[in-house]
XYZ file of C-alpha atoms in Angstrom:
690
model
C -155.708 -1.568 -12.358
C -157.932 1.262 -11.083
C -161.484 0.948 -9.753
C -164.551 2.984 -10.735
C -163.504 6.000 -8.607
C -159.855 5.768 -9.672
C -158.845 3.928 -6.508
C -156.622 0.868 -6.812
C -158.593 -2.328 -7.019
C -157.422 -5.286 -4.956
C -156.782 -8.436 -6.967
C -156.029 -11.633 -5.121
C -155.536 -14.456 -7.598
C -155.056 -17.914 -6.064
C -151.253 -18.088 -6.619
C -150.760 -14.667 -5.063
C -153.054 -15.499 -2.151
C -150.952 -18.587 -1.467
C -147.807 -16.463 -1.644
C -149.187 -14.000 0.880
C -150.196 -16.764 3.253
C -146.672 -18.171 3.152
C -145.074 -14.829 3.977
C -143.979 -14.613 7.634
C -145.846 -12.254 9.891
C -149.047 -12.053 11.833
C -152.454 -12.729 10.407
C -153.340 -9.079 10.873
C -150.398 -8.020 8.751
C -151.360 -10.494 6.038
C -154.868 -9.146 6.022
C -153.674 -5.577 5.478
C -151.624 -6.439 2.389
C -152.284 -4.063 -0.485
C -151.784 -5.332 -4.033
C -151.513 -2.890 -6.907
C -151.503 -4.162 -10.492
C -150.369 -1.846 -13.277
C -150.344 -2.165 -17.032
C -146.778 -1.646 -18.166
C -144.985 -1.056 -21.459
C -141.673 -2.151 -22.877
C -138.620 0.153 -22.824
C -140.192 2.409 -20.185
C -138.451 2.773 -16.799
C -140.682 2.519 -13.716
C -139.494 4.024 -10.447
C -141.585 2.998 -7.466
C -141.452 1.780 -3.880
C -142.809 -1.158 -1.895
C -142.973 -2.068 1.767
C -144.294 -4.823 3.969
C -147.912 -3.771 3.312
C -147.664 -2.985 -0.397
C -147.084 -5.320 -3.343
C -146.783 -4.077 -6.933
C -147.632 -6.128 -10.013
C -146.645 -5.044 -13.526
C -148.540 -6.660 -16.413
C -146.816 -6.902 -19.814
C -147.999 -8.365 -23.088
C -146.266 -8.973 -26.399
C -146.944 -10.745 -29.654
C -145.118 -14.009 -30.311
C -144.859 -15.656 -33.727
C -143.919 -19.244 -34.431
C -141.110 -18.486 -36.873
C -139.521 -15.617 -34.930
C -138.098 -15.625 -31.421
C -138.056 -12.415 -29.433
C -135.883 -11.928 -26.382
C -137.210 -10.087 -23.339
C -134.953 -8.719 -20.596
C -135.928 -7.489 -17.134
C -133.582 -4.974 -15.477
C -134.024 -3.835 -11.883
C -132.070 -1.624 -9.531
C -132.888 -1.168 -5.855
C -132.133 2.393 -4.826
C -132.518 1.836 -1.076
C -129.778 0.284 1.064
C -131.769 -2.546 2.619
C -129.411 -5.498 3.039
C -131.431 -7.162 5.794
C -134.779 -6.946 3.981
C -134.221 -7.374 0.237
C -136.790 -6.770 -2.470
C -138.180 -9.877 -4.155
C -138.942 -9.859 -7.901
C -141.058 -12.690 -9.333
C -141.614 -12.944 -13.100
C -144.583 -15.172 -13.922
C -144.773 -16.458 -17.500
C -146.915 -18.964 -19.328
C -144.542 -21.898 -18.790
C -141.961 -20.615 -16.334
C -141.469 -18.571 -13.182
C -138.256 -16.647 -12.513
C -137.591 -15.138 -9.094
C -134.629 -13.249 -7.688
C -133.957 -10.885 -4.829
C -132.184 -7.551 -4.893
C -129.602 -7.073 -3.480
C -128.702 -10.346 -5.206
C -126.484 -12.527 -3.039
C -124.062 -14.924 -4.733
C -121.714 -17.192 -2.856
C -118.111 -17.822 -3.822
C -115.317 -20.018 -2.549
C -115.379 -20.645 1.213
C -118.956 -19.258 1.262
C -117.860 -15.690 0.638
C -120.794 -13.361 0.101
C -121.128 -10.985 -2.863
C -123.995 -8.444 -3.121
C -125.324 -6.889 -6.326
C -127.787 -3.976 -6.461
C -128.161 -3.833 -10.261
C -129.647 -7.057 -11.679
C -130.765 -7.999 -15.199
C -132.247 -11.301 -16.349
C -133.332 -12.528 -19.761
C -136.681 -14.306 -19.785
C -137.057 -17.777 -21.211
C -139.265 -17.703 -24.276
C -141.811 -20.547 -24.466
C -142.544 -22.119 -27.816
C -145.856 -21.423 -29.539
C -147.770 -23.609 -31.986
C -149.854 -20.777 -33.396
C -148.706 -18.516 -36.170
C -149.341 -15.450 -33.999
C -150.070 -15.486 -30.272
C -150.474 -12.795 -27.618
C -148.597 -13.758 -24.462
C -148.730 -12.106 -21.041
C -146.248 -12.087 -18.205
C -146.277 -10.390 -14.811
C -143.544 -8.906 -12.638
C -144.397 -9.012 -8.911
C -142.409 -6.769 -6.566
C -142.607 -7.283 -2.793
C -140.597 -6.887 0.394
C -140.953 -7.361 4.147
C -139.313 -4.042 4.940
C -141.262 -1.762 7.270
C -140.000 1.323 5.460
C -140.341 1.979 1.767
C -137.830 0.324 -0.542
C -137.325 2.295 -3.733
C -136.494 0.497 -6.957
C -136.337 1.007 -10.695
C -137.790 -1.500 -13.168
C -137.434 -1.648 -16.936
C -138.386 -4.379 -19.414
C -136.787 -4.260 -22.873
C -136.661 -6.340 -26.006
C -133.305 -7.953 -26.779
C -131.836 -7.132 -30.142
C -129.986 -9.957 -31.904
C -131.403 -12.526 -29.511
C -131.125 -15.138 -32.268
C -127.529 -15.565 -33.391
C -126.826 -15.924 -37.094
C -124.190 -18.133 -38.648
C -120.769 -16.486 -39.075
C -122.023 -13.149 -37.710
C -120.240 -11.596 -34.723
C -122.169 -10.067 -31.849
C -120.606 -8.016 -29.032
C -122.210 -7.582 -25.605
C -121.441 -6.891 -21.941
C -122.074 -9.158 -18.965
C -121.585 -9.156 -15.207
C -122.205 -11.696 -12.469
C -125.674 -10.219 -11.798
C -126.378 -9.434 -15.459
C -125.813 -12.669 -17.391
C -126.630 -12.970 -21.072
C -127.852 -15.786 -23.251
C -128.813 -16.079 -26.909
C -130.494 -18.597 -29.139
C -129.039 -20.370 -32.151
C -130.881 -22.550 -34.674
C -129.098 -25.098 -36.860
C -129.375 -24.320 -40.584
C -130.312 -27.039 -43.034
C -127.440 -29.341 -43.919
C -125.269 -28.346 -40.940
C -124.653 -31.067 -38.349
C -121.761 -29.527 -36.402
C -121.197 -25.929 -35.325
C -118.530 -24.377 -33.144
C -119.422 -21.559 -30.752
C -116.486 -19.178 -30.294
C -116.458 -16.532 -27.577
C -113.591 -14.055 -27.277
C -112.739 -11.135 -25.026
C -109.956 -8.568 -24.948
C -109.604 -8.928 -21.171
C -108.598 -12.089 -19.330
C -110.438 -11.257 -16.124
C -113.051 -11.343 -14.730
C -113.410 -15.079 -15.250
C -116.504 -16.148 -17.149
C -118.380 -19.325 -18.038
C -119.740 -20.347 -21.437
C -122.637 -22.792 -21.350
C -124.617 -24.585 -24.062
C -128.144 -25.487 -22.918
C -131.190 -26.987 -24.551
C -134.275 -24.880 -25.260
C -135.911 -25.489 -21.892
C -137.235 -23.291 -19.129
C -135.840 -22.180 -16.787
C -132.440 -21.206 -18.178
C -129.653 -21.604 -15.625
C -127.748 -18.353 -16.030
C -126.235 -17.580 -12.621
C -122.842 -18.473 -11.232
C -124.378 -20.788 -8.640
C -126.501 -22.830 -11.083
C -124.931 -22.603 -14.560
C -123.337 -26.034 -14.065
C -126.677 -27.753 -13.490
C -127.389 -28.559 -17.136
C -125.750 -28.653 -20.562
C -122.089 -28.256 -21.502
C -119.961 -25.537 -19.977
C -116.376 -24.354 -19.706
C -114.598 -21.450 -18.055
C -112.792 -18.854 -20.155
C -110.428 -15.917 -19.852
C -109.853 -14.579 -23.369
C -111.048 -17.420 -25.614
C -113.529 -20.256 -25.440
C -114.930 -22.661 -27.986
C -117.503 -25.434 -27.753
C -118.341 -27.760 -30.621
C -122.055 -28.590 -30.699
C -123.636 -31.533 -32.510
C -127.081 -31.249 -33.991
C -128.091 -34.732 -32.875
C -127.755 -33.743 -29.207
C -130.640 -31.231 -29.416
C -134.058 -32.528 -30.524
C -135.299 -29.022 -31.342
C -132.218 -28.401 -33.517
C -131.530 -25.242 -31.521
C -129.809 -24.293 -28.278
C -129.009 -21.421 -25.928
C -125.538 -19.871 -25.643
C -125.285 -18.726 -22.016
C -122.525 -16.380 -20.813
C -122.028 -15.916 -17.068
C -119.367 -13.847 -15.305
C -118.137 -15.602 -12.170
C -117.948 -13.922 -8.801
C -114.295 -14.987 -8.398
C -111.358 -15.573 -10.716
C -109.963 -18.603 -8.933
C -111.547 -21.016 -11.444
C -109.536 -19.326 -14.230
C -106.272 -19.267 -12.308
C -106.734 -15.756 -10.950
C -106.163 -14.503 -7.400
C -108.647 -14.755 -4.548
C -109.910 -11.752 -2.630
C -108.957 -11.259 0.986
C -111.039 -12.758 3.764
C -113.541 -10.320 5.287
C -112.746 -9.297 8.849
C -116.339 -9.740 9.964
C -118.074 -13.079 9.558
C -120.429 -13.187 6.561
C -119.514 -9.652 5.570
C -120.044 -8.962 1.843
C -116.888 -8.623 -0.232
C -116.591 -5.555 -2.426
C -115.828 -6.562 -6.007
C -115.775 -3.229 -7.758
C -116.568 -3.215 -11.461
C -116.543 -6.786 -12.822
C -118.028 -6.156 -16.225
C -116.681 -8.065 -19.204
C -117.070 -7.303 -22.892
C -117.371 -10.404 -25.045
C -117.823 -11.292 -28.693
C -119.661 -14.423 -29.843
C -119.820 -16.046 -33.258
C -121.245 -19.400 -34.342
C -119.694 -21.000 -37.418
C -120.061 -24.413 -39.064
C -117.544 -27.034 -37.993
C -116.044 -29.733 -40.177
C -118.488 -31.906 -42.086
C -118.840 -35.678 -42.055
C -117.094 -35.835 -45.420
C -114.141 -33.982 -43.903
C -113.971 -36.558 -41.109
C -113.848 -39.427 -43.600
C -111.342 -37.658 -45.840
C -109.071 -36.870 -42.895
C -109.109 -40.438 -41.612
C -108.434 -41.907 -45.057
C -105.627 -39.430 -45.663
C -103.906 -40.287 -42.370
C -104.335 -43.990 -42.996
C -102.986 -43.613 -46.534
C -99.908 -41.697 -45.397
C -98.862 -44.372 -42.938
C -99.822 -47.288 -45.170
C -97.565 -45.796 -47.832
C -94.638 -46.731 -45.577
C -95.829 -50.340 -45.715
C -96.005 -50.196 -49.507
C -92.554 -48.610 -49.697
C -91.137 -51.292 -47.401
C -92.609 -54.083 -49.535
C -91.215 -52.498 -52.704
C -87.749 -52.176 -51.171
C -87.886 -55.798 -49.979
C -88.925 -57.001 -53.446
C -86.196 -54.960 -55.111
C -83.575 -56.277 -52.676
C -84.732 -59.859 -53.257
C -84.588 -59.343 -57.026
C -81.094 -57.872 -56.727
C -79.871 -60.839 -54.669
C -81.358 -63.317 -57.133
C -79.755 -61.479 -60.029
C -76.398 -61.476 -58.253
C -76.626 -65.230 -57.650
C -77.391 -65.850 -61.306
C -74.439 -63.726 -62.374
C -72.110 -65.581 -60.012
C -73.389 -68.923 -61.278
C -72.939 -67.856 -64.881
C -69.416 -66.608 -64.157
C -68.508 -69.899 -62.500
C -69.849 -71.822 -65.484
C -67.774 -69.731 -67.899
C -64.551 -70.180 -65.900
C -64.996 -73.979 -65.706
C -63.154 -75.757 -68.573
C -65.828 -77.223 -70.787
C -63.763 -78.333 -73.773
C -61.857 -81.580 -73.971
C -58.412 -81.558 -75.567
C -56.831 -84.341 -77.484
C -54.096 -84.638 -74.866
C -56.126 -86.444 -72.251
C -53.234 -86.956 -69.907
C -52.478 -83.260 -69.859
C -56.112 -82.401 -69.101
C -56.234 -85.052 -66.454
C -53.059 -83.727 -64.878
C -54.448 -80.184 -64.859
C -57.697 -81.344 -63.265
C -55.856 -83.254 -60.574
C -53.616 -80.280 -59.901
C -56.609 -77.943 -59.642
C -58.330 -80.377 -57.340
C -55.294 -80.607 -55.072
C -54.891 -76.842 -54.979
C -58.562 -76.408 -54.202
C -58.392 -78.993 -51.438
C -55.286 -77.386 -49.943
C -56.894 -73.961 -50.038
C -60.006 -75.379 -48.410
C -57.996 -76.977 -45.611
C -55.930 -73.855 -45.072
C -59.086 -71.707 -44.864
C -60.618 -74.184 -42.439
C -57.505 -73.997 -40.286
C -57.656 -70.214 -40.241
C -61.335 -70.328 -39.335
C -60.623 -72.691 -36.481
C -57.803 -70.463 -35.306
C -60.129 -67.465 -35.331
C -62.787 -69.351 -33.456
C -60.220 -70.526 -30.935
C -58.919 -67.001 -30.547
C -62.436 -65.690 -29.765
C -63.829 -67.973 -27.092
C -67.465 -67.618 -25.994
C -67.616 -67.264 -22.240
C -70.538 -67.744 -19.910
C -72.040 -70.443 -22.111
C -75.122 -72.453 -21.331
C -74.874 -75.455 -19.076
C -75.842 -77.672 -22.008
C -72.565 -76.848 -23.801
C -69.930 -79.501 -23.040
C -66.490 -78.333 -22.008
C -64.918 -80.831 -24.424
C -66.371 -78.935 -27.379
C -63.740 -76.200 -27.135
C -60.205 -75.778 -25.964
C -59.455 -73.985 -22.723
C -57.431 -70.786 -22.971
C -55.090 -68.961 -20.725
C -56.620 -66.478 -18.286
C -55.046 -63.619 -20.154
C -57.269 -64.413 -23.147
C -60.460 -65.196 -21.240
C -60.553 -63.345 -17.906
C -62.870 -60.321 -18.100
C -60.781 -58.453 -15.543
C -57.810 -58.743 -17.896
C -59.560 -58.132 -21.208
C -61.772 -55.201 -20.253
C -59.055 -53.317 -18.381
C -56.753 -53.079 -21.376
C -55.892 -49.534 -22.335
C -57.036 -49.952 -25.913
C -60.171 -52.011 -26.422
C -61.704 -53.297 -29.621
C -65.200 -54.551 -30.338
C -63.837 -58.094 -30.567
C -62.660 -57.820 -26.959
C -66.235 -57.114 -25.866
C -67.973 -59.777 -27.972
C -66.727 -63.006 -26.402
C -69.784 -64.375 -24.655
C -71.784 -67.256 -26.032
C -74.398 -65.870 -28.402
C -77.020 -68.271 -27.085
C -76.660 -66.807 -23.598
C -76.903 -63.255 -24.890
C -79.870 -64.080 -27.101
C -81.907 -65.294 -24.151
C -80.718 -62.350 -22.088
C -81.893 -59.804 -24.641
C -85.139 -61.675 -25.278
C -86.134 -60.905 -21.694
C -86.370 -57.222 -22.640
C -89.275 -57.970 -24.964
C -91.199 -60.218 -22.582
C -90.772 -57.784 -19.700
C -92.002 -54.778 -21.641
C -94.921 -56.801 -23.011
C -95.925 -57.689 -19.452
C -95.494 -54.080 -18.320
C -97.616 -52.889 -21.235
C -100.545 -55.159 -20.384
C -100.610 -54.301 -16.683
C -100.107 -50.605 -17.438
C -102.568 -50.190 -20.297
C -105.645 -51.920 -18.872
C -106.158 -49.546 -15.891
C -105.339 -46.578 -18.122
C -108.014 -47.511 -20.655
C -110.563 -48.052 -17.895
C -109.705 -44.689 -16.325
C -109.966 -42.634 -19.516
C -113.308 -44.255 -20.343
C -114.504 -43.121 -16.921
C -113.161 -39.610 -17.546
C -114.959 -39.344 -20.883
C -118.177 -40.662 -19.357
C -118.013 -38.063 -16.581
C -117.451 -35.294 -19.138
C -120.421 -36.435 -21.220
C -122.742 -36.832 -18.234
C -121.844 -33.674 -16.297
C -121.021 -31.449 -19.272
C -118.019 -30.037 -17.406
C -115.431 -29.526 -20.124
C -112.935 -28.102 -17.635
C -112.124 -31.678 -16.613
C -110.176 -32.111 -19.853
C -107.571 -29.704 -21.183
C -108.302 -29.547 -24.904
C -107.463 -26.973 -27.486
C -111.178 -26.485 -28.005
C -110.677 -24.432 -31.160
C -109.124 -27.503 -32.800
C -111.029 -30.308 -31.049
C -113.424 -32.215 -33.311
C -115.747 -34.678 -31.535
C -116.976 -37.953 -32.939
C -119.505 -40.092 -31.120
C -118.766 -40.021 -27.407
C -115.197 -38.777 -27.906
C -114.712 -35.060 -27.321
C -111.510 -34.743 -29.396
C -111.396 -37.543 -31.949
C -108.752 -35.832 -34.091
C -106.296 -35.815 -31.176
C -106.758 -39.564 -30.828
C -106.477 -40.173 -34.565
C -103.147 -38.344 -34.679
C -101.563 -41.138 -32.620
C -102.353 -43.788 -35.211
C -98.898 -43.284 -36.724
C -97.142 -44.533 -33.590
C -99.060 -47.799 -33.677
C -98.807 -48.431 -37.425
C -95.122 -47.526 -37.679
C -94.350 -49.504 -34.528
C -96.054 -52.539 -36.060
C -94.070 -52.023 -39.268
C -90.876 -51.854 -37.214
C -91.728 -55.187 -35.569
C -92.447 -56.799 -38.944
C -89.106 -55.608 -40.327
C -87.266 -56.981 -37.287
C -89.138 -60.281 -37.609
C -88.079 -60.576 -41.248
C -84.470 -59.788 -40.371
C -84.476 -62.407 -37.628
C -85.934 -65.031 -39.970
C -83.263 -64.294 -42.586
C -80.514 -64.389 -39.962
C -81.696 -67.723 -38.554
C -81.840 -69.204 -42.067
C -78.287 -68.027 -42.681
C -77.163 -69.705 -39.457
C -78.893 -72.956 -40.441
C -77.022 -73.120 -43.748
C -73.738 -72.189 -41.978
C -73.325 -68.960 -43.868
C -69.804 -67.740 -43.100
C -70.804 -64.088 -42.998
C -73.613 -64.754 -40.516
C -71.526 -67.079 -38.330
C -68.197 -65.270 -38.114
C -68.601 -61.685 -39.352
C -69.666 -58.849 -37.069
C -70.994 -58.999 -33.550
C -73.688 -61.581 -32.735
C -77.105 -60.297 -33.722
C -79.768 -60.228 -31.018
C -83.238 -58.891 -31.722
C -84.770 -58.780 -28.247
C -84.001 -55.089 -27.769
C -85.439 -54.292 -31.199
C -88.677 -56.100 -30.342
C -88.843 -54.184 -27.056
C -88.329 -50.877 -28.892
C -91.107 -51.664 -31.379
C -93.476 -52.680 -28.589
C -92.667 -49.498 -26.680
C -93.403 -47.411 -29.788
C -96.802 -49.062 -30.239
C -97.627 -48.617 -26.559
C -96.595 -44.979 -26.800
C -99.218 -44.529 -29.507
C -101.902 -46.365 -27.543
C -101.250 -44.529 -24.286
C -100.897 -41.178 -26.024
C -104.319 -41.785 -27.555
C -105.657 -42.634 -24.088
C -104.143 -39.448 -22.703
C -105.748 -37.355 -25.434
C -109.182 -38.815 -24.670
C -109.209 -36.493 -21.662
C -105.872 -34.732 -21.107
C -105.498 -33.195 -17.667
C -103.086 -32.693 -14.809
C -103.612 -36.158 -13.337
C -102.998 -38.377 -16.365
C -100.313 -36.715 -18.472
C -97.816 -39.391 -17.302
C -99.718 -42.029 -19.285
C -97.630 -41.605 -22.429
C -94.501 -39.965 -21.000
C -93.698 -43.213 -19.186
C -93.171 -45.035 -22.465
C -91.266 -42.050 -23.836
C -88.720 -42.764 -21.117
C -88.872 -46.440 -22.079
C -88.104 -45.692 -25.738
C -85.248 -43.339 -24.844
C -83.724 -45.844 -22.427
C -83.986 -48.772 -24.846
C -82.433 -46.715 -27.649
C -79.460 -45.835 -25.434
C -79.058 -49.469 -24.432
C -79.136 -50.564 -28.063
C -76.537 -47.989 -29.087
C -74.282 -49.099 -26.253
C -74.853 -52.761 -27.095
C -73.642 -52.187 -30.654
C -70.135 -51.433 -29.339
C -70.218 -53.371 -26.067
C -72.193 -56.591 -26.681
C -71.020 -58.319 -23.493
C -71.523 -55.461 -21.002
C -75.148 -54.522 -21.480
C -77.369 -54.352 -18.428
C -79.919 -57.024 -17.666
C -83.559 -56.351 -18.439
C -84.508 -56.313 -14.773
C -81.953 -53.686 -13.758
C -82.625 -51.590 -16.877
C -86.383 -51.433 -16.302
C -85.819 -50.824 -12.586
C -83.674 -47.781 -13.409
C -86.312 -46.501 -15.820
C -88.951 -46.991 -13.124
C -86.891 -44.843 -10.747
C -86.613 -42.124 -13.402
C -90.381 -42.182 -13.983
C -91.008 -42.095 -10.239
C -88.898 -38.971 -9.768
C -90.517 -37.279 -12.753
C -93.973 -37.822 -11.243
C -92.848 -36.692 -7.795
C -91.247 -33.618 -9.363
C -94.470 -32.636 -11.065
C -96.599 -33.182 -7.961
C -94.296 -31.775 -5.270
C -91.573 -29.916 -7.157
C -93.334 -26.647 -7.883
C -91.805 -24.065 -5.555
C -90.382 -26.775 -3.247
C -86.687 -25.991 -2.698
C -86.095 -28.967 -0.391
C -87.278 -31.401 -3.039
C -84.933 -29.995 -5.674
C -81.973 -30.138 -3.275
C -82.616 -33.825 -2.591
C -83.188 -34.501 -6.276
C -79.953 -32.736 -7.278
C -77.908 -34.786 -4.806
C -79.452 -38.053 -6.036
C -78.976 -36.991 -9.656
C -75.273 -36.171 -9.200
C -74.580 -39.415 -7.320
C -76.410 -41.452 -9.968
C -74.468 -39.900 -12.841
C -71.183 -40.476 -10.995
C -72.023 -44.141 -10.418
C -73.020 -44.606 -14.054
C -69.862 -42.840 -15.222
C -67.729 -45.123 -13.069
C -69.518 -48.164 -14.487
C -68.832 -47.012 -18.034
C -65.244 -45.975 -17.324
C -64.204 -49.328 -15.859
C -66.419 -51.378 -18.218
C -68.245 -52.869 -15.259
C -65.078 -54.197 -13.620
C -65.460 -52.482 -10.253
C -67.388 -53.122 -7.073
C -69.514 -50.853 -4.931
C -68.924 -51.955 -1.348
C -67.768 -50.600 1.991
C -64.182 -50.395 0.769
C -64.910 -47.956 -2.040
C -63.976 -44.805 -0.028
C -60.602 -46.318 0.884
C -59.883 -47.207 -2.746
C -60.875 -43.719 -3.933
C -58.516 -42.111 -1.422
C -55.745 -44.491 -2.439
C -56.124 -43.609 -6.126
C -56.190 -39.885 -5.356
C -53.060 -40.211 -3.206
C -51.055 -42.285 -5.676
C -52.153 -40.599 -8.921
C -52.655 -36.991 -7.824
C -50.473 -36.350 -4.776
C -47.423 -38.571 -5.113
C -47.281 -38.219 -8.869
C -49.385 -36.325 -11.355
C -50.446 -38.977 -13.818
C -53.308 -38.780 -16.277
C -56.207 -41.213 -16.531
C -55.537 -44.598 -18.079
C -58.498 -44.320 -20.479
C -58.233 -40.759 -21.744
C -60.888 -40.983 -24.458
C -63.474 -42.434 -22.098
C -62.644 -39.873 -19.432
C -63.106 -36.955 -21.837
C -66.487 -38.202 -23.055
C -67.736 -38.934 -19.546
C -66.653 -35.520 -18.238
C -68.507 -33.838 -21.098
C -71.604 -35.922 -20.429
C -71.583 -35.140 -16.706
C -71.131 -31.420 -17.305
C -74.128 -31.400 -19.663
C -76.247 -33.414 -17.220
C -75.436 -31.239 -14.226
C -75.959 -28.009 -16.134
C -79.460 -29.072 -17.162
């Protein structure tokens, strides 16, 4: 402002006086400070200069209405190359103060320094309670440079500062020229999704959702201080809930990072001189933002009911099939009873002696047939002894057999085997053996699931408190939050594993009850037909399926690089148990014990985790893994080929050389078990090729 004779008038308001007193320098220099205040207009560029003895103040005013928000942007460019003595810009508003220096210095990884000469900042707009209010703000420009520092200043109004629903807006941003916009929730909309896209992957940028508060954190070094944020290359999406913002509005902040390392990009070279600024070139990014309504509460309820209905329909179908099967069995029994009643002679003839003779003859024939069938049954039972029985079974209860009919080394090394040859053990022994599978996996599930649940709760809490959505790897375009869960739909999708696993267990329980009832009434088909039925593996498979659903849901609470093994562990469990069950169907007596089976699965899981952590680009690891893999498949193939009738000891090399010498060198003879050899060779070739 000019004085009466046109000379600049010195204005020293208390805040500015305090600022001058805090500036370093002598008291004489502080006393000679010249302050020039100028009335300034929007959209008009001001080119001026300041030095250590001159401070410029630009006064702006604009009209603010309660129902309309106007964005104001300050753009500055320092024309002088003064890295040691930058120019300080301070924007004083009614409820906020924004300050920044030019050249603007931003720090990257390993404290790398990046300088920016062209800086633009959007001012935070305070709320007003009046219908119309005139607001003032001031831009102070100062420096400690002895020589003049030239700069250019321009203040403009921001078009499209308030985003509209379903309307796209395209803009440019750099690390020193961040952008942010305001969005207000319409009536009846509780969830919106903010989508930001770009045609270029780099430079890396950050999308932040912040409450309507001043100041707005819109620089790379402070954007993570408040609100929700995530890095992006070409696409980003953040779902925002209305209940999280008391003013029912929020800021969409877009910041371009100084480095691309956070988005998986390369790092710049180290500067040769310590603390030397790194040249970045042109790191401008063109982005497009649109805010659209997300799914409604009714859609949440409909989706949950639909999923629940789909899986409950399997329960209904199972009940209907069980009822139909029960009705069919009852009908069959009635038909058999009616047929027996029709075939029974019900009329009495006059020749009583003849009828009596016929009845006696029928009775004798029936008795003879019964005895002959009993003899055959006893012969069959004697021909199929149950070995390895419990200690409670007395040896007098069965006849001893010759070794050729009972020795496993004789039976299992026959050239042609049948299922009956591999189903000779006592069913009570096998039942307890297979029941261990269920109890072991139940114990594993409890000890495995409790820490997992605690960990994912901690992950979700950290995400909610810090707002850092980069902790979890979601498909944010399809993630729908509910309550404190960031992606409820991903968790809901695992409900099928649990419900169908429970249905599987119920079906197995019903089958076991029916089988035990048949054994109690000495049903011939249950006692003598087929291989002995053991349900321990089935229970273990059902439990593993339910745990797969639970742990997959835990993984999807916050999926990331450190916890993806939560559900894959039980995938290995399910695959291993299924293979064991298939093998047990044809080899009931040779199946592995629960302890060795779970130990092998634990080794597989261990190597899968080690491969993920250390296997990327590590040739030595893959060499060691390949050797272990080939040796393991060879040992398993040998176990299957000889039906478990071989020993791994110090004499194995000598026996291998002996077989090679006798079967390959002295005479060219084929393998004894050709069919097994062909299948095992095919399996090993497939395994090694993968």
